[in-house]
XYZ file of C-alpha atoms in Angstrom:
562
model
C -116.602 118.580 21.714
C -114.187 118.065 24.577
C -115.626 114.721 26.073
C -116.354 113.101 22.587
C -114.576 111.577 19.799
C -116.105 109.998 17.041
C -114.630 106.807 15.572
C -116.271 103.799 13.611
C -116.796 100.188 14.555
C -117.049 97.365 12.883
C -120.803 96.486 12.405
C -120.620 93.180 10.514
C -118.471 91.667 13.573
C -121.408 92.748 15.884
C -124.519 91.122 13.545
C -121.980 88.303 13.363
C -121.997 87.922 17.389
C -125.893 87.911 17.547
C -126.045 84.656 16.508
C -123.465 83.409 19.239
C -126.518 84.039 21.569
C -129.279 81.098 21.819
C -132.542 82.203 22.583
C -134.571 80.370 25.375
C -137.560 78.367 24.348
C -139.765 81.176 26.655
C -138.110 84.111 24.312
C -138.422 81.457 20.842
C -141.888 80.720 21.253
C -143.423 84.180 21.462
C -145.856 84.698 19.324
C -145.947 88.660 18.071
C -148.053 90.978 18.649
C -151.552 90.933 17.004
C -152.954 93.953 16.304
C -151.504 95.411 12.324
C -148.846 98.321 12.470
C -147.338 100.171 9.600
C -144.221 99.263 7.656
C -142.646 102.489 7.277
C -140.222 102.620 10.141
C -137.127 101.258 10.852
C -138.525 98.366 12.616
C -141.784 98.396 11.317
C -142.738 94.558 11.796
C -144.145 93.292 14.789
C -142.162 89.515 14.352
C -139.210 89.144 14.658
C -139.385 85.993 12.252
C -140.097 86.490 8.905
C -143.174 85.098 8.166
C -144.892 85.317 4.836
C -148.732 85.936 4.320
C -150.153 82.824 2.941
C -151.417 84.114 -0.346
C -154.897 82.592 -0.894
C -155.522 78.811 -1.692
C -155.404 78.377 -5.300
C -158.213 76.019 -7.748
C -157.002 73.523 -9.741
C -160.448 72.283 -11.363
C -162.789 74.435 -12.201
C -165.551 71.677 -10.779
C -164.394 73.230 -7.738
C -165.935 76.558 -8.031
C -169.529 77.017 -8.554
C -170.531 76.393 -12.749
C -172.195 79.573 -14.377
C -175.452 79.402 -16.201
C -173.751 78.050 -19.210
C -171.973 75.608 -17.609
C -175.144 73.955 -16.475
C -176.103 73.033 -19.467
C -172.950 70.836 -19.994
C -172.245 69.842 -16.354
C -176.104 68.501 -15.637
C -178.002 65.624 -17.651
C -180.486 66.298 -20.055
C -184.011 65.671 -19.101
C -185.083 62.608 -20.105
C -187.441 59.252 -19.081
C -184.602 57.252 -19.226
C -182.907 56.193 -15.673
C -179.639 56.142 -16.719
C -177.153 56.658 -19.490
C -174.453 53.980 -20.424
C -171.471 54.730 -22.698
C -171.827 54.345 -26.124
C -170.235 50.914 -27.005
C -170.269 49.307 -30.443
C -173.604 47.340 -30.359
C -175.223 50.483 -28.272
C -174.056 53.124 -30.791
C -175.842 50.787 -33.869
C -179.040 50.985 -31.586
C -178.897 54.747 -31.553
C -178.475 55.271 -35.202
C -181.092 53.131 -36.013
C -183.529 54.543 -33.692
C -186.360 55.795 -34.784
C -189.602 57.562 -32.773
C -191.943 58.798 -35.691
C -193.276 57.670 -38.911
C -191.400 59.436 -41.853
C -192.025 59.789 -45.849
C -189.635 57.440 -47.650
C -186.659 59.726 -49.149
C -185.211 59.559 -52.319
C -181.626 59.054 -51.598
C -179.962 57.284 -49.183
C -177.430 59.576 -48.780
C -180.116 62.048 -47.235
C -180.893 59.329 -45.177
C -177.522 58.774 -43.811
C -176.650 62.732 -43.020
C -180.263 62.990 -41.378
C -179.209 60.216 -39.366
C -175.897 61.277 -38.021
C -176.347 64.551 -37.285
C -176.409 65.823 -33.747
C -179.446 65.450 -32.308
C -180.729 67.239 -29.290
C -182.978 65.492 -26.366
C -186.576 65.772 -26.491
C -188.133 68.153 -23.787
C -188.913 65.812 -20.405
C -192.936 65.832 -19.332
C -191.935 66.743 -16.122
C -191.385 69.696 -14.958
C -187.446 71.438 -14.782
C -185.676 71.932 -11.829
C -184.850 75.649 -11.073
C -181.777 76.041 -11.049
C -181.104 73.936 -15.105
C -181.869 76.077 -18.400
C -184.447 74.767 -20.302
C -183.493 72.918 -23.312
C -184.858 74.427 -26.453
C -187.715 72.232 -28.118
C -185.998 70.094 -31.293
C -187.875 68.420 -34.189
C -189.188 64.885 -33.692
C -185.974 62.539 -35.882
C -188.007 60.947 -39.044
C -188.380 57.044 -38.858
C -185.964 54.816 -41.200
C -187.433 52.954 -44.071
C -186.140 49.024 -44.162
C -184.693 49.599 -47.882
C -182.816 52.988 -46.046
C -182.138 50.901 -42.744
C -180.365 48.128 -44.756
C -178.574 50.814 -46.697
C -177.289 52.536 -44.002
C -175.830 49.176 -42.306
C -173.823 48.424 -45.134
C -172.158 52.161 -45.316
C -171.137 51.660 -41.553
C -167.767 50.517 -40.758
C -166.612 50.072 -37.149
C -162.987 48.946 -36.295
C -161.822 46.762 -33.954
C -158.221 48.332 -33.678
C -157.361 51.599 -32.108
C -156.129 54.281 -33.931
C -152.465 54.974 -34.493
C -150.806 58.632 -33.841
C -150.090 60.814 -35.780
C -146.481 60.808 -37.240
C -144.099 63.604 -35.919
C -143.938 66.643 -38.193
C -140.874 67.050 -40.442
C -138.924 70.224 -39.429
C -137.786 71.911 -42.201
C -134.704 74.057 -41.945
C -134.376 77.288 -45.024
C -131.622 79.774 -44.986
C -132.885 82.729 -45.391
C -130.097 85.261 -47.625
C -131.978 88.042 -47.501
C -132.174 90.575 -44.651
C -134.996 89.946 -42.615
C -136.812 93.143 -40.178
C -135.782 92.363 -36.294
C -138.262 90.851 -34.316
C -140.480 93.228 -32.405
C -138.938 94.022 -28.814
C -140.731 91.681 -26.111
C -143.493 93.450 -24.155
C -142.327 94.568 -21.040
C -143.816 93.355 -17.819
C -146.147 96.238 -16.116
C -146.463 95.891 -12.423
C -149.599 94.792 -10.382
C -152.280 97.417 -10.350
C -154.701 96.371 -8.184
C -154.081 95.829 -4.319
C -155.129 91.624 -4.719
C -152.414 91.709 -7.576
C -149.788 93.690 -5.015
C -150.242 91.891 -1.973
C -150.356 88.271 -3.922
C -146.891 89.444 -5.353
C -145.354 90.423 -2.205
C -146.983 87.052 -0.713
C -144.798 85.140 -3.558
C -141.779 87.660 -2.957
C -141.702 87.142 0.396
C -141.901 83.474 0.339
C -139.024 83.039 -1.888
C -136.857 84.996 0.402
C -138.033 82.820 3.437
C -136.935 80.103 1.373
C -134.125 81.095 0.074
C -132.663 82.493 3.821
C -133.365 79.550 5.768
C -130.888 77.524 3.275
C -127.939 79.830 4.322
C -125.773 80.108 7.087
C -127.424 82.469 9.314
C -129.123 83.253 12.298
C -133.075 84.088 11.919
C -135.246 85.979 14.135
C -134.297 89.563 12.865
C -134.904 91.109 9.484
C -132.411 92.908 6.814
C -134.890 95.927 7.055
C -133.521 96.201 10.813
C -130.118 95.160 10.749
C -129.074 97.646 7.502
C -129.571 100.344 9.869
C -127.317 99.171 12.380
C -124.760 100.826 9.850
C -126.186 104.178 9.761
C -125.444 104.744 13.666
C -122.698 107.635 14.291
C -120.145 105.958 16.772
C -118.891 107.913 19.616
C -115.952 107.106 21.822
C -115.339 109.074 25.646
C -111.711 109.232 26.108
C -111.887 110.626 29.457
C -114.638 107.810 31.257
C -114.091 104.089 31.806
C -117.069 102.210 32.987
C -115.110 100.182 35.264
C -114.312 102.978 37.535
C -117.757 103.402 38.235
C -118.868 101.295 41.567
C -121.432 98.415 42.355
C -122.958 96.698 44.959
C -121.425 93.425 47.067
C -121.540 90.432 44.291
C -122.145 92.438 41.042
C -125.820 92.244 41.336
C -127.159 96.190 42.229
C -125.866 99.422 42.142
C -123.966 101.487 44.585
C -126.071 103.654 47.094
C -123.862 106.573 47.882
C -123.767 109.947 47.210
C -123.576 111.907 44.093
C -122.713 114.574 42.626
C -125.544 117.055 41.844
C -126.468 118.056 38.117
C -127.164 121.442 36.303
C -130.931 121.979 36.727
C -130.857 124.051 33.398
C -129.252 123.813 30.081
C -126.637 127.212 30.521
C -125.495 125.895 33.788
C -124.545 123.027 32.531
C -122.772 124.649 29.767
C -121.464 127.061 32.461
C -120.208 123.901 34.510
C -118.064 122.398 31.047
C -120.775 120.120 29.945
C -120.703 119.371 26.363
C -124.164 119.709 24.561
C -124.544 116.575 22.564
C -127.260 117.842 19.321
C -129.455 114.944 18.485
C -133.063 115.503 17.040
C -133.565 111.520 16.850
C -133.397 110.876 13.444
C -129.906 108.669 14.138
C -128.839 106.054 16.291
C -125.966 107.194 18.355
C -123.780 104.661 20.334
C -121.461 105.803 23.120
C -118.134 103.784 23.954
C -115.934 104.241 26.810
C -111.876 104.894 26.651
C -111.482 101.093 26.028
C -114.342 101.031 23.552
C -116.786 99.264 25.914
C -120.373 100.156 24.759
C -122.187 101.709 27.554
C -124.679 103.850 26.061
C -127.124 103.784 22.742
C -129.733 106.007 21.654
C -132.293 104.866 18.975
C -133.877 106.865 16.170
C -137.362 107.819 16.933
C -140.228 106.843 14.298
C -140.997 109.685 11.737
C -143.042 108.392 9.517
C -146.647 109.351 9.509
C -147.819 106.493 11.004
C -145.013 106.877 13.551
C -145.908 110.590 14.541
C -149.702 109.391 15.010
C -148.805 106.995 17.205
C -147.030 108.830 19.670
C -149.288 111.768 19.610
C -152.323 108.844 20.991
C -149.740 107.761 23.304
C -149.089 111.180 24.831
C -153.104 111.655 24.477
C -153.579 107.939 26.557
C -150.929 109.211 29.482
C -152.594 112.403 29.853
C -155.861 110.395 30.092
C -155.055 108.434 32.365
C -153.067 110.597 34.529
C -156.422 112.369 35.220
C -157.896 108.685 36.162
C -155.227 108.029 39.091
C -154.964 108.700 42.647
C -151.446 110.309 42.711
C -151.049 111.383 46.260
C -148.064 113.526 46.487
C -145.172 113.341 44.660
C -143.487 109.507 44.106
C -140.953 109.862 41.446
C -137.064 111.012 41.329
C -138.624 114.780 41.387
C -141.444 117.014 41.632
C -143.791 114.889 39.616
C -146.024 111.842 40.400
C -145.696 108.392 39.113
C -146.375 104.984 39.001
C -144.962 101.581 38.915
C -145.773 98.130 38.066
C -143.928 94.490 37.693
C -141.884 92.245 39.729
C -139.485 93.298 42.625
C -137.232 91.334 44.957
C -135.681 93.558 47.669
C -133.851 92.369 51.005
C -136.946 92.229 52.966
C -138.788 89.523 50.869
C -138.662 85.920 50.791
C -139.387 85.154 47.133
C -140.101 87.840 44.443
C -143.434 89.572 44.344
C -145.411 92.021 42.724
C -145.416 95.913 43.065
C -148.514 97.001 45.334
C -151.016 99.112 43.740
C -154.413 100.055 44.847
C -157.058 98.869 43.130
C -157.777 102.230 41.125
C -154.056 102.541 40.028
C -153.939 98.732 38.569
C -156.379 99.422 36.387
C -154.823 102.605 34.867
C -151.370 100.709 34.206
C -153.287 97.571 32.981
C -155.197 100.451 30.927
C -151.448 101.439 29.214
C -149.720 98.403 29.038
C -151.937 96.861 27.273
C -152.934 99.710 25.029
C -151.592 98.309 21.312
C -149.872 101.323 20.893
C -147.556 100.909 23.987
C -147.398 96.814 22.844
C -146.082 97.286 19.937
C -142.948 99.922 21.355
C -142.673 97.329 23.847
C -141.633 94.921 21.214
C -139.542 97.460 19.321
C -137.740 97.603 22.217
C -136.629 94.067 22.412
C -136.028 93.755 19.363
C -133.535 96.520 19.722
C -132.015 95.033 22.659
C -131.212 92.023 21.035
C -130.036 93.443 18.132
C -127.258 96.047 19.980
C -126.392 94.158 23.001
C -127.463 90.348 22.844
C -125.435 89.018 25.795
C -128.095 91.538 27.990
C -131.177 90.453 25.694
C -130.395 86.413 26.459
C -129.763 86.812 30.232
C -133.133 89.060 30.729
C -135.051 86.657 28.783
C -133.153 83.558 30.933
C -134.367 85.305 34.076
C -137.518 85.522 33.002
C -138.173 82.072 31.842
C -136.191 81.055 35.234
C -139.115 82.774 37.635
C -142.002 82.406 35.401
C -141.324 78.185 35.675
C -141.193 78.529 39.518
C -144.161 77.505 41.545
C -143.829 80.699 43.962
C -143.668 82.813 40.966
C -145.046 81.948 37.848
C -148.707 83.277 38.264
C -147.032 86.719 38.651
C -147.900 89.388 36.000
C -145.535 91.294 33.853
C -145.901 94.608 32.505
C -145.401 93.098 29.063
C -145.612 90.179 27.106
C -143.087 90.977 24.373
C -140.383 92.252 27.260
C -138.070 91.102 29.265
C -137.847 93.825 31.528
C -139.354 93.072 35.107
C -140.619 96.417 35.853
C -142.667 99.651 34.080
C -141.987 103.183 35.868
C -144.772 105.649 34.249
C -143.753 109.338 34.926
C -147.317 111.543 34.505
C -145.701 114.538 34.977
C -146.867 117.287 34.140
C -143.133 117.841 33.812
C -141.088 115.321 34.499
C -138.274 116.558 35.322
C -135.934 114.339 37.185
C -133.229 115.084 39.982
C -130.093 113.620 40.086
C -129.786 110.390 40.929
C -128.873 106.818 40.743
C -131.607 103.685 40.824
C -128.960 101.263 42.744
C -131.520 98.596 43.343
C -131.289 98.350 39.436
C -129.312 94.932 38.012
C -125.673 96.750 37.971
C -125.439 95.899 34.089
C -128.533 96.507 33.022
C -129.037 98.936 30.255
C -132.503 100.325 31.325
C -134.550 101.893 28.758
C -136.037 105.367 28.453
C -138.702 106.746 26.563
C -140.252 110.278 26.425
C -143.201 111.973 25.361
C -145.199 115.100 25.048
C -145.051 118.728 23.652
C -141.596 120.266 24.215
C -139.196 122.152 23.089
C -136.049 119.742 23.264
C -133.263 122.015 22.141
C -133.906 124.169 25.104
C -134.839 121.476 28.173
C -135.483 117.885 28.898
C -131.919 117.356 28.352
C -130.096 113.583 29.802
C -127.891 114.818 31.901
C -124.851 112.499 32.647
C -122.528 114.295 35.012
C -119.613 111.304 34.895
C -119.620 111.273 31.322
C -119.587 115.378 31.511
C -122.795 115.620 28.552
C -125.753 117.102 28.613
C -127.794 114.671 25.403
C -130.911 116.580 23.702
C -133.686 113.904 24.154
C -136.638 114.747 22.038
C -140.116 113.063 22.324
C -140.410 109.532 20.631
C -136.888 108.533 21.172
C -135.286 106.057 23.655
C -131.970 106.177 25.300
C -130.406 102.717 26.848
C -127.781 103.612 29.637
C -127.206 101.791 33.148
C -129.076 103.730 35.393
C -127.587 102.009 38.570
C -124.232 103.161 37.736
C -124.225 105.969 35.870
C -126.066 109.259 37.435
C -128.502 110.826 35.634
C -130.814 114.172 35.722
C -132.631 116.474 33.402
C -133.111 119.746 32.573
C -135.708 122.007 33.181
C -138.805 122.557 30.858
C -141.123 125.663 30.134
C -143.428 126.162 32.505
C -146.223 125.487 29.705
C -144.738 122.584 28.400
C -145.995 118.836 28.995
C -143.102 115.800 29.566
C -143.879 112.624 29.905
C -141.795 109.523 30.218
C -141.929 105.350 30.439
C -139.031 103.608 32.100
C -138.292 99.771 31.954
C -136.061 98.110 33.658
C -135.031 95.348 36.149
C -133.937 94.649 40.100
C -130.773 93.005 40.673
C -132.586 91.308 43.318
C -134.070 89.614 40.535
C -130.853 88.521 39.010
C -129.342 87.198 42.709
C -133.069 84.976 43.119
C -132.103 82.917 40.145
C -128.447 82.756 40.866
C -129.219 81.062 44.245
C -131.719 78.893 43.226
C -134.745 80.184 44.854
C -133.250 80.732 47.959
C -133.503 83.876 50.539
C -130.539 85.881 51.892
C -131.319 83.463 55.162
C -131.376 80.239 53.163
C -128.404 81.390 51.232
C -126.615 82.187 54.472
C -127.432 78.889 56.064
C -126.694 76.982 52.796
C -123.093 78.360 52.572
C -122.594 77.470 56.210
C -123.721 74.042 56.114
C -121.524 73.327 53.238
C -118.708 75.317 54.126
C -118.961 77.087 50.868
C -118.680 80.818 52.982
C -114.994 81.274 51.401
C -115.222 80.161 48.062
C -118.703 82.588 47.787
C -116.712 85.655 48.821
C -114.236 84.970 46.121
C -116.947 84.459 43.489
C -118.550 88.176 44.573
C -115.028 89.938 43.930
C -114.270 87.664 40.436
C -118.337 87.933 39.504
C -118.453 92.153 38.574
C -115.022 92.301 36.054
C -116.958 88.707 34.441
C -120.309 90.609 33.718
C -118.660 93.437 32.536
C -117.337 91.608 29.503
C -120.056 90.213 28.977
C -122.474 92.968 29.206
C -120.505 95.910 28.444
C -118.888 94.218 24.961
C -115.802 95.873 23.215
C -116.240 97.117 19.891
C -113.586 96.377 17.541
């Protein structure tokens, strides 16, 4: 291709940098997402933070779990008349073996007399009657009474010491050479995995616990996984020798983009070809980063989910858009083309005081409250920011700054967001049918703001539904699932044409720079700014900050790759 070189980057010097980037205690303390999702794409967990399921409590007695049927018999008391029952002592344990309930026939031996005696002897069976839940005791035979001549006998044969016993003495080890050749010892059995799914998931538990463990003792920053970093490495890098970002204009101050003209795209995919675009093939299954002549990065495209669980879930988002698309009162067209669409967040434009939200009627709330806070569109929400932090983190910590920064204000913090897991202030949903947008530039877009794109629905991507980016001279194959981060308030943007039987939809996120000037003045209008910089004869010195403030957020949004 004419317009593109690939090159490589250095990818450890990037994860390195995330860590430069503190996250606010808004951003820190977001919990994620509840509802489960599956672990088989690239950033298949919902947190960030890596957690490990508690396995399940173990017991350390068995007293603690309920005794079996044979375990009554030991654990409860034998039926008998007696209240209690003392520990045998010495004068308590004579008393036992001479006890005697019956009458007996004198014996001939005393020997007899003496094994009778000290045998085990089971309880007699209580008169009362035995609690339900105890076996009953087997009846025994009544113990024979002792003679006097066998009593006395018996005494004398009884010795009881007075001084504990001594242990045993250590065993001798005994050490033999053998000279012949002994057989090898039989290999050790090898360990077989866990079978069941309690086995599996209680040796994950332990796996993953170890790991937390063993992480948080190194040198590192947390909040992101190895699962999602590793394929940071897999991107193809892609430098544009012929575009520099800087050359490219913004509004007064750095805060929007520029409002003038530009220069109309292809509508279809061969007049763009006919025009010298390049055709950039991508079917999603790689991230792609774009770089400028002085290796600035200005534009990524993440891999799309293809995993089964992946697939299903856009299909039920594409399903929920359609649905709802019948639910709304679209009057006329209200996107960048001949399709309808929708909007909801936070806006601050010159003609408002403090920042407020997008005006819906009542019909239309409900449809985007209906999406955004469908679990499906939650959890791509969070994908996305955790994407954002990961490939440009400078951007990720000043969106979540400026949110923190209005949700603590009085004026704004009741204010809803599109998202809870986002930092982005504002949700475009394109319903189509075919959303196919015009060329254009969304100036009233923060200048450096990588806005995301997402797109969905049956169509053929090879052939339409192209990005168009006249500056950068491409025309990008964007298939369904995928998301493409680019400044939209700088560079100019279109797509190409679809089959007239084919479906597009598309979700955009992104922020005001109106938004981004609020917070910078502390709350303050363009009238109280005005009057502020008057009464503190600050006019000069605030002019001079607007022509420094644009080259400053370049490097610090637009980062060079080494």
């Amino acid at each position: 291709m004419r317009n593109l070189v690939q090159t490589t980057a250095n990818i450890g010097a990037l994860q390195a940098s995330i860590g430069n980037f503190e996250q606010c205690s808004l951003r820190a303390n977001l919990q994620p997402p509840a509802p489960p999702v599956d672990t088989l794409s690239d950033l298949s967990e919902l947190s960030d933070d890596e957690t490990p399921a508690h396995p399940p409590p173990k017991t350390f007695s068995r007293l603690r779990q309920p005794p079996s049927s044979s375990e009554l018999r030991v654990l409860s008391p034998p039926p008998s008349n007696h209240h209690s029952a003392r520990p045998a002592t010495r004068s308590t344990r004579k008393k036992l073996v001479l006890k005697a309930q019956k009458p007996s026939p004198p014996q001939s031996s005393s020997s007899s007399v003496q094994s009778r005696n000290f045998h085990p002897q089971k309880p007699r069976a209580s008169p009362h009657k035995a609690s339900s839940n105890v076996v009953p005791h087997c009846e025994t035979r009544p113990i024979p009474r002792v003679t006097p001549a066998q009593k006395q006998s018996s005494l004398q044969e009884i010795h009881i010491s007075n001084s504990l016993p001594l242990p045993p003495p250590p065993p001798a080890f005994h050490f033999t050479l053998s000279t012949t050749d002994s057989e090898p010892s039989a290999p050790k059995k090898r360990r077989t995995k866990p079978q069941t799914e309690e086995a599996i998931a209680k040796a994950k538990a332990k796996k993953n616990a170890y790991r937390t463990r063993r992480r948080r003792l190194e040198s590192r920053f947390h909040g992101l996984k190895d699962s999602w970093l590793k394929h940071m490495h897999n991107a193809r890098v892609y430098m544009l020798p012929n575009f520099d970002i800087t050359d490219t204009r913004c509004g007064v101050g750095g805060w929007r983009g520029s409002s003038s003209n530009v220069y109309e795209a292809p509508h279809t995919l061969a007049e763009a070809i006919a025009q010298g675009f390049d055709e950039f093939e991508w079917d999603g299954n790689t991230t792609v980063v774009f770089l400028d002549r002085n290796r600035r990065f200005i534009v990524l495209l993440r891999k799309k989910d293809n995993s089964p669980a992946g697939l299903a879930r856009q299909e039920r988002m594409t399903t929920k858009l359609k649905e709802e698309a019948g639910r709304a009162l679209l009057k006329g067209k209200m996107g960048q083309g001949d399709f309808n669409a929708l909007r909801d967040g936070l806006v601050h434009n010159q003609g408002t005081h403090v920042p407020s939200r997008v005006f819906n009627n009542q019909t239309n709330t409900r449809v985007l409250q209906r999406i955004f806070s469908d679990e499906d569109f939650v959890y791509e929400s969070h994908q996305t920011d955790i994407a954002l932090r990961m490939w440009n983190p400078a951007l990720h910590q000043a969106l979540w700054d400026v949110r923190e920064a209005l949700s603590s204000q009085p004026e704004t913090e009741d204010l809803p967001w599109p998202y809870e897991h986002s930092p982005y202030t504002l949700t475009t949903v394109n319903f189509g049918p075919q959303t196919v947008c015009k060329t254009h530039r969304d100036h009233a877009d923060f200048a450096f703001l990588m806005s995301v794109l997402k797109a969905f629905g049956p169509y053929d991507y090879r052939k339409g539904g192209h990005i168009v980016l006249p500056t950068l001279r491409l025309a990008i194959q964007f298939p369904q699932g995928a998301e493409a981060y680019f400044p939209t308030a700088r560079l100019p943007h279109a797509n190409t044409q679809i089959a007239p039987h084919e479906t597009r939809y598309s979700v955009t996120s992104y922020s005001g720079g109106g938004l981004f000037e609020w917070c910078y003045r502390g709350g303050l209008s363009k009238t109280g700014w005005l009057d502020y910089l008057a009464k503190y004869e600050k006019a000069a010195e605030e002019a001079e900050l607007d022509r420094e403030r644009p080259a400053l957020l370049t490097d610090r949004f637009f980062p060079v790759w080494t």
